[in-house]
Coordinates of C-alpha atoms in Angstrom, one line a residue:
Chain A
X1 CA -35.6 -35.1 37.5
X2 CA -36.4 -31.5 38.5
X3 CA -35.4 -28.5 36.4
X4 CA -31.8 -27.2 36.7
X5 CA -31.5 -23.7 38.1
X6 CA -27.7 -23.4 37.9
X7 CA -25.7 -24.7 35.0
X8 CA -22.1 -23.9 34.3
X9 CA -20.0 -25.0 31.3
X10 CA -16.3 -24.9 31.4
X11 CA -16.4 -22.2 34.0
X12 CA -12.9 -20.9 34.7
X13 CA -11.3 -18.1 36.6
X14 CA -7.6 -17.3 36.2
X15 CA -6.6 -14.4 38.5
X16 CA -3.9 -11.9 37.4
X17 CA -0.7 -13.6 38.3
X18 CA -1.8 -16.9 36.8
X19 CA -3.6 -18.6 39.6
X20 CA -6.3 -20.9 38.2
X21 CA -8.7 -20.7 41.0
X22 CA -11.5 -22.5 39.2
X23 CA -10.7 -24.7 36.3
X24 CA -13.3 -25.8 33.7
X25 CA -16.2 -26.3 36.1
X26 CA -19.3 -28.1 34.8
X27 CA -22.1 -28.0 37.3
X28 CA -25.8 -28.5 37.3
X29 CA -27.8 -27.7 40.4
X30 CA -31.4 -28.8 40.5
X31 CA -34.5 -26.9 41.6
X32 CA -35.2 -27.4 45.3
X33 CA -32.0 -29.2 46.4
X34 CA -29.3 -28.2 48.8
X35 CA -26.1 -28.5 46.9
X36 CA -22.8 -28.4 48.7
X37 CA -19.3 -27.4 47.4
X38 CA -17.0 -29.2 49.8
X39 CA -13.3 -28.6 49.8
X40 CA -10.3 -27.2 51.7
X41 CA -9.5 -23.5 51.8
X42 CA -8.2 -22.4 48.4
X43 CA -10.1 -25.1 46.5
X44 CA -12.0 -22.4 44.5
X45 CA -15.3 -22.6 46.2
X46 CA -15.6 -18.9 47.0
X47 CA -14.5 -17.9 43.5
X48 CA -17.1 -20.2 42.1
X49 CA -19.8 -18.6 44.2
X50 CA -18.4 -15.2 43.2
X51 CA -18.8 -16.0 39.6
X52 CA -22.3 -17.3 40.0
X53 CA -23.3 -14.2 41.9
X54 CA -21.8 -11.7 39.4
X55 CA -19.0 -10.5 41.6
X56 CA -16.2 -12.4 39.9
X57 CA -15.9 -12.2 36.1
X58 CA -15.2 -15.6 34.6
X59 CA -12.1 -15.9 32.4
X60 CA -13.7 -18.6 30.3
X61 CA -16.9 -20.6 30.2
X62 CA -20.5 -19.7 31.0
X63 CA -22.8 -19.7 33.9
X64 CA -26.6 -19.6 33.8
X65 CA -28.3 -18.9 37.1
X66 CA -32.1 -18.9 37.3
X67 CA -32.3 -18.9 33.5
X68 CA -30.1 -15.8 33.2
X69 CA -26.5 -15.6 31.9
X70 CA -24.7 -14.0 34.7
X71 CA -22.0 -12.4 32.6
X72 CA -24.3 -11.0 29.9
X73 CA -27.0 -9.8 32.2
X74 CA -25.7 -9.4 35.7
X75 CA -28.4 -7.0 36.9
X76 CA -31.1 -9.5 35.9
X77 CA -29.3 -12.4 37.4
X78 CA -29.1 -10.5 40.7
X79 CA -32.9 -10.6 40.8
X80 CA -32.9 -14.4 41.0
X81 CA -30.3 -14.8 43.7
X82 CA -29.9 -14.2 47.4
X83 CA -26.4 -14.1 48.8
X84 CA -24.9 -14.7 52.3
X85 CA -21.2 -13.8 51.9
X86 CA -18.4 -15.0 54.1
X87 CA -18.0 -11.8 56.0
X88 CA -20.5 -9.6 57.8
X89 CA -21.8 -7.1 55.2
X90 CA -24.7 -5.8 57.2
X91 CA -25.4 -2.0 56.8
X92 CA -23.9 -0.5 59.9
X93 CA -25.7 2.8 59.4
X94 CA -29.0 1.0 59.8
X95 CA -30.8 -0.9 62.5
X96 CA -31.7 -4.6 62.2
X97 CA -35.2 -3.7 61.0
X98 CA -34.0 -1.1 58.6
X99 CA -31.4 -3.5 57.0
X100 CA -34.3 -5.8 56.0
X101 CA -36.6 -3.0 55.0
X102 CA -34.2 -1.2 52.7
X103 CA -33.1 -4.5 51.2
X104 CA -36.8 -5.1 50.2
X105 CA -36.9 -1.7 48.7
X106 CA -33.8 -2.3 46.6
X107 CA -35.6 -5.3 45.2
X108 CA -38.7 -3.4 44.2
X109 CA -41.0 -4.0 47.1
X110 CA -43.3 -1.1 48.0
X111 CA -42.9 0.5 51.4
X112 CA -45.9 -1.4 52.7
X113 CA -44.8 -4.8 51.3
X114 CA -41.3 -4.4 52.6
X115 CA -42.5 -3.4 56.0
X116 CA -44.7 -6.5 56.2
X117 CA -42.0 -8.8 54.8
X118 CA -39.5 -7.4 57.3
X119 CA -41.8 -8.0 60.3
X120 CA -42.5 -11.6 59.2
X121 CA -38.8 -12.3 58.6
X122 CA -37.8 -10.9 62.0
X123 CA -40.3 -13.2 63.7
X124 CA -39.2 -16.2 61.7
X125 CA -35.6 -15.7 62.4
X126 CA -36.2 -14.9 66.1
X127 CA -34.8 -11.4 65.8
X128 CA -38.0 -9.4 66.5
X129 CA -36.8 -8.3 70.0
X130 CA -33.6 -6.9 68.3
X131 CA -35.5 -5.0 65.6
X132 CA -34.3 -1.6 66.8
X133 CA -30.7 -2.6 67.7
X134 CA -27.7 -1.5 65.8
X135 CA -26.2 -4.3 63.8
X136 CA -22.8 -4.0 65.5
X137 CA -24.4 -5.1 68.8
X138 CA -25.5 -8.5 67.3
X139 CA -23.7 -11.7 68.2
X140 CA -22.1 -13.7 65.4
X141 CA -25.0 -16.1 65.3
X142 CA -27.6 -13.3 65.2
X143 CA -25.7 -11.4 62.5
X144 CA -25.6 -14.6 60.4
X145 CA -29.3 -15.2 60.9
X146 CA -30.0 -11.6 59.9
X147 CA -27.9 -12.0 56.8
X148 CA -29.8 -15.1 55.8
X149 CA -33.1 -13.3 56.5
X150 CA -31.9 -10.5 54.3
X151 CA -30.8 -12.8 51.5
X152 CA -34.2 -14.5 51.2
X153 CA -36.4 -11.4 51.8
X154 CA -36.9 -10.8 48.1
X155 CA -37.7 -14.5 47.6
X156 CA -34.8 -15.4 45.3
X157 CA -34.9 -18.6 43.3
X158 CA -31.5 -19.6 44.6
X159 CA -29.9 -18.9 47.9
X160 CA -26.1 -18.8 48.1
X161 CA -24.2 -19.3 51.3
X162 CA -20.5 -19.0 51.4
X163 CA -19.0 -20.9 54.4
X164 CA -22.1 -20.0 56.4
X165 CA -21.0 -21.5 59.7
X166 CA -17.3 -20.7 59.7
X167 CA -16.5 -18.9 63.0
X168 CA -19.9 -19.7 64.6
X169 CA -20.2 -21.4 68.0
X170 CA -21.7 -24.9 67.9
X171 CA -25.1 -23.8 69.1
X172 CA -25.4 -21.1 66.5
X173 CA -24.2 -23.6 63.9
X174 CA -27.0 -26.0 64.8
X175 CA -29.5 -23.1 64.8
X176 CA -28.4 -22.2 61.3
X177 CA -28.6 -25.8 60.1
X178 CA -32.2 -25.9 61.4
X179 CA -33.1 -22.7 59.5
X180 CA -31.6 -24.1 56.3
X181 CA -33.5 -27.3 56.8
X182 CA -36.7 -25.3 57.1
X183 CA -36.0 -23.3 54.0
X184 CA -35.2 -26.5 52.2
X185 CA -38.5 -28.0 53.3
X186 CA -40.2 -24.9 51.8
X187 CA -38.6 -25.8 48.4
X188 CA -35.8 -23.2 48.5
X189 CA -32.9 -24.1 46.3
X190 CA -29.6 -23.6 48.2
X191 CA -26.0 -23.7 47.1
X192 CA -23.5 -23.6 50.0
X193 CA -19.8 -23.9 50.3
X194 CA -18.2 -25.5 53.3
X195 CA -15.0 -27.1 54.5
X196 CA -16.8 -28.9 57.3
X197 CA -17.6 -32.4 56.1
X198 CA -20.3 -32.9 58.8
X199 CA -22.1 -29.9 57.4
X200 CA -22.0 -31.2 53.9
X201 CA -23.0 -34.6 55.1
X202 CA -25.9 -33.4 57.3
X203 CA -27.4 -30.8 55.1
X204 CA -26.7 -31.5 51.5
X205 CA -28.7 -33.5 49.0
X206 CA -25.7 -33.6 46.7
X207 CA -22.1 -32.7 47.3
X208 CA -19.4 -31.8 44.9
X209 CA -15.9 -32.3 46.3
X210 CA -13.5 -29.7 45.0
X211 CA -9.8 -29.3 45.1
X212 CA -7.5 -27.0 43.0
X213 CA -10.5 -25.5 41.2
X214 CA -11.8 -28.8 39.9
X215 CA -14.6 -31.2 40.9
X216 CA -13.2 -34.5 42.0
X217 CA -16.5 -36.3 42.7
X218 CA -20.1 -35.3 42.8
X219 CA -22.9 -37.4 44.2
X220 CA -25.2 -37.8 47.3
X221 CA -23.2 -38.0 50.5
X222 CA -24.2 -41.7 50.9
X223 CA -23.1 -42.6 47.4
X224 CA -19.8 -40.7 47.9
X225 CA -19.1 -42.7 51.0
X226 CA -20.0 -45.9 49.4
X227 CA -17.6 -45.1 46.5
X228 CA -14.7 -45.6 48.9
X229 CA -15.4 -49.3 48.6
X230 CA -15.1 -50.0 52.3
X231 CA -17.3 -49.9 55.3
X232 CA -14.5 -49.5 57.8
X233 CA -11.3 -47.5 58.0
X234 CA -8.6 -48.4 60.5
X235 CA -6.0 -45.8 61.3
X236 CA -2.6 -47.3 62.3
X237 CA 0.1 -45.3 63.9
X238 CA 3.4 -47.1 63.9
X239 CA 7.2 -46.7 63.7
X240 CA 9.3 -47.5 60.7
X241 CA 8.7 -47.6 57.0
X242 CA 5.0 -46.6 56.8
X243 CA 4.7 -47.2 53.0
X244 CA 6.0 -50.7 53.5
X245 CA 3.5 -51.2 56.3
X246 CA 0.6 -49.9 54.1
X247 CA 1.4 -52.4 51.3
X248 CA 1.8 -55.2 53.8
X249 CA -1.6 -54.5 55.4
X250 CA -3.4 -54.0 52.1
X251 CA -2.0 -57.4 51.0
X252 CA -2.3 -59.5 54.2
X253 CA -5.3 -58.3 56.2
X254 CA -8.5 -60.1 55.2
X255 CA -11.1 -57.8 53.7
X256 CA -8.7 -54.9 53.1
X257 CA -9.3 -53.1 49.8
X258 CA -6.5 -50.7 50.0
X259 CA -4.2 -48.8 52.4
X260 CA -2.5 -45.3 52.2
X261 CA -0.3 -43.2 54.3
X262 CA -1.9 -39.9 55.2
X263 CA 0.0 -37.4 57.3
X264 CA 2.1 -40.0 59.0
X265 CA -0.8 -42.4 59.7
X266 CA -1.5 -45.6 57.7
X267 CA -5.2 -45.8 56.8
X268 CA -6.5 -49.3 55.9
X269 CA -9.9 -49.5 54.1
X270 CA -11.8 -52.7 54.8
X271 CA -15.0 -54.5 54.2
X272 CA -16.3 -56.4 57.2
X273 CA -15.4 -55.0 60.6
X274 CA -15.6 -58.1 62.8
X275 CA -12.5 -58.7 64.7
X276 CA -10.5 -56.4 62.4
X277 CA -8.3 -54.7 65.0
X278 CA -6.5 -57.9 66.2
X279 CA -6.0 -58.9 62.6
X280 CA -4.4 -55.6 61.7
X281 CA -2.1 -55.7 64.8
X282 CA -1.0 -59.3 64.1
X283 CA -0.3 -58.5 60.5
X284 CA 1.7 -55.4 61.4
X285 CA 3.7 -57.1 64.1
X286 CA 4.2 -60.2 61.9
X287 CA 6.0 -57.8 59.5
X288 CA 8.2 -56.4 62.3
X289 CA 6.4 -53.1 62.9
X290 CA 5.6 -51.7 66.3
X291 CA 2.1 -50.4 66.4
X292 CA 1.7 -47.4 68.8
X293 CA -1.9 -46.4 68.2
X294 CA -4.9 -47.7 66.5
X295 CA -8.4 -46.4 65.8
X296 CA -11.4 -47.5 63.8
X297 CA -14.0 -45.3 62.0
X298 CA -16.6 -45.5 59.3
X299 CA -16.0 -43.8 56.0
X300 CA -17.0 -40.1 56.1
X301 CA -16.8 -37.4 53.4
X302 CA -13.4 -36.7 54.8
X303 CA -12.4 -40.3 54.0
X304 CA -13.7 -39.7 50.5
X305 CA -11.6 -36.6 50.2
X306 CA -8.5 -38.3 51.5
X307 CA -9.0 -41.2 49.2
X308 CA -9.3 -38.8 46.2
X309 CA -6.5 -36.5 47.0
X310 CA -4.3 -38.3 49.5
X311 CA -4.4 -35.4 51.9
X312 CA -6.4 -34.1 54.8
X313 CA -9.4 -31.8 54.4
X314 CA -8.3 -29.5 57.2
X315 CA -5.7 -27.2 55.6
Chain B
X1 CA -35.1 -5.7 29.0
X2 CA -37.5 -2.8 30.0
X3 CA -38.5 -4.8 33.0
X4 CA -34.9 -5.0 34.3
X5 CA -34.4 -1.3 33.4
X6 CA -37.3 -0.4 35.6
X7 CA -36.1 -2.7 38.4
X8 CA -32.7 -1.0 38.2
X9 CA -34.3 2.4 38.4
X10 CA -36.3 1.3 41.4
X11 CA -33.2 0.0 43.1
X12 CA -31.3 3.2 42.3
X13 CA -34.1 5.3 43.8
X14 CA -34.3 3.0 46.9
X15 CA -30.5 3.5 47.4
X16 CA -30.9 7.3 47.2
X17 CA -33.8 6.9 49.7
X18 CA -31.5 4.9 52.0
X19 CA -28.8 7.6 51.8
X20 CA -31.3 10.3 52.6
X21 CA -32.6 8.3 55.5
X22 CA -29.1 7.8 56.9
X23 CA -28.4 11.5 56.4
X24 CA -31.5 12.4 58.4
X25 CA -30.5 10.0 61.1
X26 CA -27.1 11.5 61.4
X27 CA -28.0 15.1 60.7
X28 CA -26.3 16.4 63.8
X29 CA -22.9 14.9 62.8
X30 CA -23.4 16.0 59.2
X31 CA -24.1 19.6 60.4
X32 CA -21.0 19.6 62.6
X33 CA -18.7 18.4 60.0
X34 CA -20.2 20.7 57.4
X35 CA -20.5 23.9 59.3
X36 CA -17.1 23.8 61.2
X37 CA -14.7 24.4 58.4
X38 CA -16.5 27.3 56.5
X39 CA -17.6 28.9 59.8
X40 CA -14.1 29.1 61.1
X41 CA -12.7 30.3 57.8
X42 CA -15.3 33.1 57.6
X43 CA -14.8 33.8 61.3
X44 CA -11.0 34.3 61.1
X45 CA -10.8 36.1 57.8
X46 CA -14.0 38.1 57.8
X47 CA -14.5 38.8 61.5
X48 CA -11.2 38.5 63.4
X49 CA -8.9 40.1 60.8
X50 CA -11.0 43.2 60.2
X51 CA -11.6 43.6 63.9
X52 CA -8.0 43.4 64.9
X53 CA -6.9 45.3 61.9
X54 CA -4.5 42.7 60.7
X55 CA -3.6 41.3 57.3
X56 CA -5.6 41.6 54.2
X57 CA -8.2 44.3 54.2
X58 CA -7.1 45.1 57.7
X59 CA -8.1 48.7 57.3
X60 CA -11.6 47.7 58.3
X61 CA -13.1 49.6 55.4
X62 CA -13.7 48.9 51.8
X63 CA -10.8 46.5 51.4
X64 CA -12.0 44.3 54.2
X65 CA -15.5 44.2 52.8
X66 CA -14.2 43.3 49.3
X67 CA -12.2 40.5 50.8
X68 CA -15.1 39.1 52.7
X69 CA -17.2 39.2 49.5
X70 CA -14.6 37.4 47.4
X71 CA -13.9 34.9 50.2
X72 CA -17.5 33.6 50.5
X73 CA -17.7 32.0 47.1
X74 CA -14.3 30.4 47.6
X75 CA -15.5 29.0 50.9
X76 CA -18.5 27.5 49.2
X77 CA -16.4 25.9 46.5
X78 CA -14.1 24.5 49.3
X79 CA -17.2 23.1 51.1
X80 CA -18.1 21.1 48.0
X81 CA -14.7 19.6 47.8
X82 CA -14.7 18.8 51.5
X83 CA -18.1 17.2 51.2
X84 CA -16.8 15.0 48.3
X85 CA -14.0 13.8 50.5
X86 CA -16.1 13.3 53.7
X87 CA -19.3 12.0 52.1
X88 CA -17.8 9.9 49.4
X89 CA -14.1 9.3 49.6
X90 CA -13.7 8.4 53.3
X91 CA -16.8 6.1 53.4
X92 CA -15.5 4.3 50.3
X93 CA -12.0 3.8 51.8
X94 CA -13.6 2.3 54.9
X95 CA -15.9 0.2 52.7
X96 CA -13.2 -1.3 50.6
X97 CA -10.8 -1.5 53.5
X98 CA -12.8 -3.7 55.8
X99 CA -16.6 -3.2 56.2
X100 CA -17.8 -4.2 52.8
X101 CA -21.2 -3.0 53.8
X102 CA -22.0 -1.9 50.2
X103 CA -22.1 -5.5 49.1
X104 CA -25.9 -5.6 49.7
X105 CA -26.4 -2.6 47.4
X106 CA -24.0 -4.0 44.8
X107 CA -26.1 -7.2 44.8
X108 CA -29.3 -5.3 44.2
X109 CA -30.7 -5.7 40.7
X110 CA -28.9 -2.7 39.0
X111 CA -25.6 -2.4 37.1
X112 CA -22.6 -1.8 39.3
X113 CA -21.8 1.5 37.6
X114 CA -25.2 2.7 38.7
X115 CA -24.4 2.0 42.4
X116 CA -21.3 4.2 42.0
X117 CA -23.4 6.9 40.3
X118 CA -25.9 6.8 43.1
X119 CA -23.1 7.2 45.7
X120 CA -21.8 10.2 43.8
X121 CA -25.3 11.7 43.4
X122 CA -25.9 11.3 47.1
X123 CA -22.6 12.9 47.8
X124 CA -23.4 15.8 45.5
X125 CA -26.7 16.4 47.2
X126 CA -24.9 16.7 50.5
X127 CA -22.5 19.0 48.7
X128 CA -25.5 21.3 47.8
X129 CA -26.5 21.4 51.4
X130 CA -23.0 22.1 52.5
X131 CA -22.8 25.0 50.0
X132 CA -26.1 26.4 51.1
X133 CA -25.0 26.4 54.7
X134 CA -22.4 29.0 53.8
X135 CA -25.1 31.6 53.1
X136 CA -26.4 32.0 56.6
X137 CA -22.8 31.9 57.9
X138 CA -21.8 34.7 55.5
X139 CA -24.8 36.7 56.7
X140 CA -24.1 36.3 60.4
X141 CA -20.4 36.0 61.1
X142 CA -18.4 38.7 59.2
X143 CA -17.7 42.0 60.8
X144 CA -17.9 43.7 57.5
X145 CA -20.5 43.9 54.8
X146 CA -20.6 41.0 52.3
X147 CA -22.0 42.1 49.0
X148 CA -23.4 39.1 47.3
X149 CA -25.4 39.5 44.1
X150 CA -26.9 36.3 42.9
X151 CA -26.9 35.4 39.2
X152 CA -29.5 32.7 39.2
X153 CA -28.8 31.0 35.9
X154 CA -25.1 30.7 36.8
X155 CA -25.8 29.7 40.4
X156 CA -28.3 27.0 39.4
X157 CA -25.7 25.4 37.0
X158 CA -22.5 26.0 38.9
X159 CA -23.6 24.7 42.3
X160 CA -24.8 21.3 41.0
X161 CA -21.8 21.0 38.7
X162 CA -19.4 21.9 41.5
X163 CA -21.0 19.4 43.9
X164 CA -20.9 16.7 41.3
X165 CA -17.2 17.5 40.6
X166 CA -16.5 17.2 44.4
X167 CA -18.4 13.9 44.6
X168 CA -16.5 12.6 41.5
X169 CA -13.2 13.6 43.1
X170 CA -14.3 11.8 46.2
X171 CA -15.2 8.6 44.4
X172 CA -11.9 8.7 42.4
X173 CA -9.9 9.1 45.6
X174 CA -12.0 6.7 47.6
X175 CA -11.6 3.8 45.2
X176 CA -7.9 4.4 44.7
X177 CA -6.3 4.9 48.1
X178 CA -5.9 2.4 51.0
X179 CA -7.1 3.3 54.4
X180 CA -3.6 3.9 55.8
X181 CA -3.0 6.5 53.1
X182 CA -5.9 8.7 54.2
X183 CA -3.7 11.2 56.1
X184 CA -1.8 11.6 52.8
X185 CA -5.0 12.4 51.0
X186 CA -5.3 15.5 53.2
X187 CA -1.7 16.6 53.1
X188 CA -1.1 15.8 49.4
X189 CA -4.5 16.5 47.8
X190 CA -7.0 18.5 49.9
X191 CA -4.7 21.1 51.5
X192 CA -2.8 22.1 48.4
X193 CA -6.1 22.1 46.5
X194 CA -7.7 24.5 48.9
X195 CA -4.7 26.8 49.4
X196 CA -4.0 27.0 45.7
X197 CA -7.6 26.9 44.5
X198 CA -8.3 30.6 44.1
X199 CA -10.3 30.5 47.4
X200 CA -8.7 33.5 49.0
X201 CA -8.0 35.5 45.8
X202 CA -9.3 35.8 42.3
X203 CA -7.2 33.9 39.8
X204 CA -6.6 37.0 37.7
X205 CA -4.7 38.7 40.6
X206 CA -2.0 36.0 40.4
X207 CA -0.7 37.9 37.4
X208 CA 2.5 39.0 39.3
X209 CA 3.4 35.3 39.9
X210 CA 3.0 34.0 36.3
X211 CA 4.2 30.5 37.0
X212 CA 1.7 30.0 39.8
X213 CA -1.1 31.5 37.7
X214 CA -0.4 28.8 35.1
X215 CA 0.3 26.0 37.6
X216 CA -3.0 26.3 39.4
X217 CA -4.9 25.7 36.1
X218 CA -4.6 21.9 36.9
X219 CA -6.6 22.5 40.1
X220 CA -10.3 21.8 39.6
X221 CA -11.2 23.7 42.8
X222 CA -9.8 26.9 41.1
X223 CA -12.5 26.7 38.4
X224 CA -15.1 26.1 41.1
X225 CA -14.0 29.1 43.1
X226 CA -14.1 31.2 40.0
X227 CA -17.4 29.8 39.0
X228 CA -19.0 30.4 42.4
X229 CA -17.5 34.0 42.3
X230 CA -19.1 34.6 38.9
X231 CA -22.4 33.4 40.3
X232 CA -22.5 35.3 43.5
X233 CA -20.6 38.5 43.2
X234 CA -20.4 41.6 41.0
X235 CA -17.3 43.6 40.2
X236 CA -14.7 41.0 41.3
X237 CA -12.7 39.7 38.3
X238 CA -13.2 36.1 37.3
X239 CA -12.1 33.8 34.5
X240 CA -14.2 33.8 31.4
X241 CA -17.3 31.7 31.8
X242 CA -16.7 29.4 28.8
X243 CA -13.4 28.3 30.4
X244 CA -15.0 27.8 33.8
X245 CA -17.8 25.6 32.4
X246 CA -15.6 23.7 30.1
X247 CA -13.1 22.9 32.8
X248 CA -15.8 22.0 35.4
X249 CA -17.7 19.8 33.0
X250 CA -14.4 18.2 31.8
X251 CA -13.2 17.5 35.4
X252 CA -16.6 16.2 36.4
X253 CA -16.7 13.7 33.5
X254 CA -13.1 12.7 34.0
X255 CA -13.3 12.2 37.8
X256 CA -16.7 10.6 37.5
X257 CA -15.3 8.1 35.0
X258 CA -12.3 7.4 37.1
X259 CA -14.5 6.9 40.1
X260 CA -16.9 4.5 38.3
X261 CA -13.9 2.6 36.9
X262 CA -12.3 2.4 40.4
X263 CA -15.6 1.3 42.0
X264 CA -16.1 -1.5 39.4
X265 CA -12.5 -2.7 40.0
X266 CA -13.0 -2.8 43.7
X267 CA -16.3 -4.6 43.5
X268 CA -15.9 -7.0 40.6
X269 CA -12.8 -9.3 40.5

């Protein structure tokens, strides 16, 4: 197993007013992996990243990032990290090129080194033709690329991205995924937060599913999906007592492992998908229910989240 | 530990470099906002008034010349306060209101308090420029003679101290008020400070209005005006130097501390 570059023990943040945004988090992120924190808004993902990047003071517990205790030695910890925050924090008084150049200088590069690193980064992130532009003229996707370029300019051991693709158009999202994939191939350790399950599924080596400041499950996306104990999920929309329908289907459909009601829809988890839809309809109608809609999917990280929390990932 | 100290120092220097770079880039706007206020004050009080024979020193003779002379240091002190508001407070309000541009500098390898100190130092350096701009204005605009006599040791301590005080005030205000309260900053803080800051009269001459003479002692600009007057003029009364220095140092430390505390609170949750 590779070395751990982030470890937290009992990391907790209670905001004034009593909100426990993060509650006793124990986490270990390994060198070179893309680690995802997946959860709905308000799950504590951003607060977690805030604590790991010195901008939120933990109420309890400890966090060691790149071998440095972030609470005891924040200035040293900042040398080891690169951060892409949720909002555009580019320096509006500077051009695209100058944003990178001065970032390099803040991190101790000489003028010559920083100039060279800036030129290379602009090429790599396909921003060279915008070098002299003001940052406010950049599109959302370009601004995000520039923020990633800036965050890795000083070669941090760990790159943090907080909801990196929120608000990006699909094309820019794919472009960013590609960039993150390249960085990963170069051995860059990345911790990202997201509430898009596809993003976590596609990009991450390991995913921690968070809700209410706690980690509910942590594993590779494949293992998480296997943990549901089913290879097929059938969504049944029907009229009448849905809880009754759920128990009926769980008991009477062959291969069903369990069934829940989520947001007015019965979800039946099954092993073996052959001919499953007629069996579900027959069982439901045999119990006197009128099925109005039916769909079939494979388990996703969203399914995992639902089976853990009984609620939808979107809001 | 020494390695990180030197990295912090490098980051601090680089941030000063960034501010100097941005100042050079926006020099025209800086000059406009810096020159306008003192130029108009000197123009109205030291050119128009004597020429039209109105108001204070309106006899066009010695009185007018005396007034111009005592006005110039007051205008310089005001320039330092304005610079503190314009170069530090307003950008900070904007920063914490929505742009959050300073994030990248906060995430550089130096303590957060040092980022605040850098911002104040950069503001103070702009304050020095703003104070120096008053000299040519005072030489060119007034219709009467302005008799400045420079006391170098005083000047070389009072000007840096005054500009730091202005920057500290800017940081304290900028990290406290919300963007929608900015108009209030001018009506509740800046305007009373300048009108009651011994800018247009030496503090001692408030003798006939005893309550006012005592009330203005809370105003840091008052000590700055008196200090600049002591550094730049001869024969015009000013408060005793120990009081001026003590108050200016005290206010600089207090406002600087409030500013750093406010900055930390805004940056670290």
